[in-house]
mmCIF file of C-alpha atoms and ligand atoms in Angstrom:
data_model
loop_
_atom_site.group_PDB
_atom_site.id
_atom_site.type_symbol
_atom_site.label_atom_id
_atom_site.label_comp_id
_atom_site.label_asym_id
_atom_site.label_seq_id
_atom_site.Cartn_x
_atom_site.Cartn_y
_atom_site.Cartn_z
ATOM 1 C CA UNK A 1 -5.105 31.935 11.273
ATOM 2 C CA UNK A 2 -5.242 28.051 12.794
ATOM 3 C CA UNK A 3 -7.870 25.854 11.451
ATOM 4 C CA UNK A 4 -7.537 23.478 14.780
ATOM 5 C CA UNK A 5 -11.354 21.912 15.329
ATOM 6 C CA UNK A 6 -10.954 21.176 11.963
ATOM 7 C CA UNK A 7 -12.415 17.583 11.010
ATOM 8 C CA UNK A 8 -10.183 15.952 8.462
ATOM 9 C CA UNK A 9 -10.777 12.815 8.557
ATOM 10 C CA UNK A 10 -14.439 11.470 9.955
ATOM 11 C CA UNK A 11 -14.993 7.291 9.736
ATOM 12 C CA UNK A 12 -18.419 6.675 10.630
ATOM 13 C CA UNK A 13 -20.230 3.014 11.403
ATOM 14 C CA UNK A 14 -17.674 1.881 8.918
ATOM 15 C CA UNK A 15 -18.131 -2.083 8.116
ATOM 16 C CA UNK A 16 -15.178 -4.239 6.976
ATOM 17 C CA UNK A 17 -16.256 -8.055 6.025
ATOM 18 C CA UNK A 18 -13.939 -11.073 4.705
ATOM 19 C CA UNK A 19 -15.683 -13.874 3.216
ATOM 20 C CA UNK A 20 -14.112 -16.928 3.838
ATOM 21 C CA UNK A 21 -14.747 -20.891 3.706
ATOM 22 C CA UNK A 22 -15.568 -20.296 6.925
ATOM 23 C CA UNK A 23 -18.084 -17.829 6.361
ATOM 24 C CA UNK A 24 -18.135 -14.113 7.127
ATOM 25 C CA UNK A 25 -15.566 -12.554 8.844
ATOM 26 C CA UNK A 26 -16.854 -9.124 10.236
ATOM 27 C CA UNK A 27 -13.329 -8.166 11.237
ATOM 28 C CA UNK A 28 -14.712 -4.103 11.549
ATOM 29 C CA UNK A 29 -18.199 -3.736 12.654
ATOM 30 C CA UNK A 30 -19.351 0.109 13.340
ATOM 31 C CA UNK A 31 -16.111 1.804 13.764
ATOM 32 C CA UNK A 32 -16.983 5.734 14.227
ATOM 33 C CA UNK A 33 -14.316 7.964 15.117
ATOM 34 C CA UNK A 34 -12.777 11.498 13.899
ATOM 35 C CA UNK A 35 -9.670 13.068 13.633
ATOM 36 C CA UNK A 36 -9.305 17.150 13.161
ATOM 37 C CA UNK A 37 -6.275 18.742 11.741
ATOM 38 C CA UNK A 38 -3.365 18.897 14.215
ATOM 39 C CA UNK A 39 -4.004 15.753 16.611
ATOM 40 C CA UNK A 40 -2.471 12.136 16.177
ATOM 41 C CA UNK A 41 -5.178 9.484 17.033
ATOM 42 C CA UNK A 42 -3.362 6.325 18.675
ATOM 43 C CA UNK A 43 -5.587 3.293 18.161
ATOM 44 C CA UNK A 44 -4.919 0.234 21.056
ATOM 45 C CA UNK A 45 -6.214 -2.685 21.088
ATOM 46 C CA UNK A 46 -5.854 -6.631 21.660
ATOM 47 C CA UNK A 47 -4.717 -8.507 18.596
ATOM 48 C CA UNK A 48 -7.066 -8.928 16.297
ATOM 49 C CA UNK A 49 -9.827 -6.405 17.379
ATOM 50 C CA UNK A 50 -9.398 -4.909 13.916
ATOM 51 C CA UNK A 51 -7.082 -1.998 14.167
ATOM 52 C CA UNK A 52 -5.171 -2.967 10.878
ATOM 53 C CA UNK A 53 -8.398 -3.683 9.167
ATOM 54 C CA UNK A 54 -9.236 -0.078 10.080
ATOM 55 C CA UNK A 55 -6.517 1.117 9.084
ATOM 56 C CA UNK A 56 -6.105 -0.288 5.777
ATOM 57 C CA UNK A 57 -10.001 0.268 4.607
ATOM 58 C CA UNK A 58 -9.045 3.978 5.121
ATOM 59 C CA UNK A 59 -6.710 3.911 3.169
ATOM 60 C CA UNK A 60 -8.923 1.574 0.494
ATOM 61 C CA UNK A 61 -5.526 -1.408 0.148
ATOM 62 C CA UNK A 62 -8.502 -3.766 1.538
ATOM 63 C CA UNK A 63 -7.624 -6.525 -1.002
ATOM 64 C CA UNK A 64 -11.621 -6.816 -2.354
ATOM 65 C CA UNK A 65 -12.261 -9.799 -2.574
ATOM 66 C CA UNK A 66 -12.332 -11.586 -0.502
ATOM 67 C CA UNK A 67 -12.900 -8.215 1.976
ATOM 68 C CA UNK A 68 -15.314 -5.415 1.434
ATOM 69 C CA UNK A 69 -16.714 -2.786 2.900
ATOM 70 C CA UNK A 70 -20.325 -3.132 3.282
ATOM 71 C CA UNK A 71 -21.506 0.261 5.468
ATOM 72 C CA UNK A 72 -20.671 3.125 6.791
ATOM 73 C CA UNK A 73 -18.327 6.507 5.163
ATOM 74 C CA UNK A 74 -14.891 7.388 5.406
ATOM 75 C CA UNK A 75 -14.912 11.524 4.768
ATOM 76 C CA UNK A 76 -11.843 12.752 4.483
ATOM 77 C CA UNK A 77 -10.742 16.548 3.397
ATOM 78 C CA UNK A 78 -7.477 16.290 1.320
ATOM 79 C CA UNK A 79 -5.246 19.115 0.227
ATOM 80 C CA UNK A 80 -7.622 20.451 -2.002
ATOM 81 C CA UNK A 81 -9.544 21.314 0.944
ATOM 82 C CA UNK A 82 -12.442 19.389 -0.836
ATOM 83 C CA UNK A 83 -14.540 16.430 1.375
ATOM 84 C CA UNK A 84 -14.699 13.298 -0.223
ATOM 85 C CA UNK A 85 -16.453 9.514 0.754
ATOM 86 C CA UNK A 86 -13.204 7.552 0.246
ATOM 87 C CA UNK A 87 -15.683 4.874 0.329
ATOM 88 C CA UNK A 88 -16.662 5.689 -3.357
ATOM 89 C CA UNK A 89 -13.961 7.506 -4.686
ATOM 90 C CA UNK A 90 -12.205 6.154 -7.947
ATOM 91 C CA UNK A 91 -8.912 4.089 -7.523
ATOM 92 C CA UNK A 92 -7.117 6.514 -9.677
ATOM 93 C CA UNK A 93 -8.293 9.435 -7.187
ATOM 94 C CA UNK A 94 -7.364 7.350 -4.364
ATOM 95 C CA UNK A 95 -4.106 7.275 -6.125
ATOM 96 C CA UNK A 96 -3.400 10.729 -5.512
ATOM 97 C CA UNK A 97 -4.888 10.846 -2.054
ATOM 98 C CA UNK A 98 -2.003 8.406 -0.842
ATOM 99 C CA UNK A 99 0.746 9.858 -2.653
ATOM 100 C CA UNK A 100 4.027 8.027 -3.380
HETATM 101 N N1 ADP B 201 -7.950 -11.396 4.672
HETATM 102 C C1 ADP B 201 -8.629 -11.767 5.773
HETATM 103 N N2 ADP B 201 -9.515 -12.785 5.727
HETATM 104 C C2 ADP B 201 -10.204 -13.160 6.823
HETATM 105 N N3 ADP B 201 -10.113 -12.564 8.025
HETATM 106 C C3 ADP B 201 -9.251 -11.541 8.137
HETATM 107 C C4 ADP B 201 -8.462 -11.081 7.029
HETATM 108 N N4 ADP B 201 -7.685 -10.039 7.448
HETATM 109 C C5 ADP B 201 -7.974 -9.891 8.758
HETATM 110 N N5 ADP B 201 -8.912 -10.786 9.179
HETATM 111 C C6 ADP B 201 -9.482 -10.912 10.529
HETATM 112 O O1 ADP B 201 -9.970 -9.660 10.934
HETATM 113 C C7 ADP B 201 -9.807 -9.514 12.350
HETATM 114 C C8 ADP B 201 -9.091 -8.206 12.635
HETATM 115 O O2 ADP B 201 -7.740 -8.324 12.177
HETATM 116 P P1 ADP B 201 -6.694 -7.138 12.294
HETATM 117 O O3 ADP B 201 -7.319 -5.870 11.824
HETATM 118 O O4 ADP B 201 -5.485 -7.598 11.577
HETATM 119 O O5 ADP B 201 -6.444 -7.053 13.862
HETATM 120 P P2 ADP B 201 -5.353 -6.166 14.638
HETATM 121 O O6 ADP B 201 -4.597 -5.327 13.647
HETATM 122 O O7 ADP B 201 -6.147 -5.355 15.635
HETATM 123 O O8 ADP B 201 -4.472 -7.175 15.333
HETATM 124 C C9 ADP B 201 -9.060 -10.757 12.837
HETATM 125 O O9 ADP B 201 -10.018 -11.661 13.352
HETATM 126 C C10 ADP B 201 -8.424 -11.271 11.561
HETATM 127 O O10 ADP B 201 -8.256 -12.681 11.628
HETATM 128 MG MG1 MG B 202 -2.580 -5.192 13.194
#
């Protein structure tokens, strides 16, 4: 039994700011896209379009401050088979989710 068409990761209108001296940075501004189990997702871009950004608020080591995210949901189903906001989820529990 395949579980392909499987969503397990789902980022949607996710917002990444920086504040700066400068102001705000909105380095991510609406990023929606969705990954289901079995595909690899390339992301391409020009330098500094915010693919590292994107990247790194998925997987929450946004240093916060001086970035944040202010909108949108990152849902992600981990082994536990269990969907979860990584938006809101503890640090400890994000812990896990990364591994070592
Ligand atoms: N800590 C930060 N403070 C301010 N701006 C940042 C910070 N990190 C990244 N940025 C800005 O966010 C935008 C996206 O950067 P990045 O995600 O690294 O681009 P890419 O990986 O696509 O080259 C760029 O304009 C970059 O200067
Ligand atoms: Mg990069």
């Amino acid at each position: 039994m395949t579980h392909s068409g499987t969503t397990l990761l789902a980022v949607n209108n996710l917002k990444t700011y920086f504040s700066t001296d400068d102001g705000v940075v909105k380095s991510v501004d609406g990023v929606t896209f969705h990954i289901n189990k079995g595909e690899t997702l390339a992301v391409v871009g020009e330098s500094g379009s915010g693919k590292s950004v994107t990247s790194l608020s998925v997987m929450r080591l946004i240093p916060m401050p001086p970035g944040k995210i202010v909108d949108g949901e990152i849902l992600f189903i981990g082994k536990d088979g269990v969907q979860k906001n990584l938006v809101n989820v503890s640090e400890a529990e994000m812990r896990k989710i990364r591994g070592n």
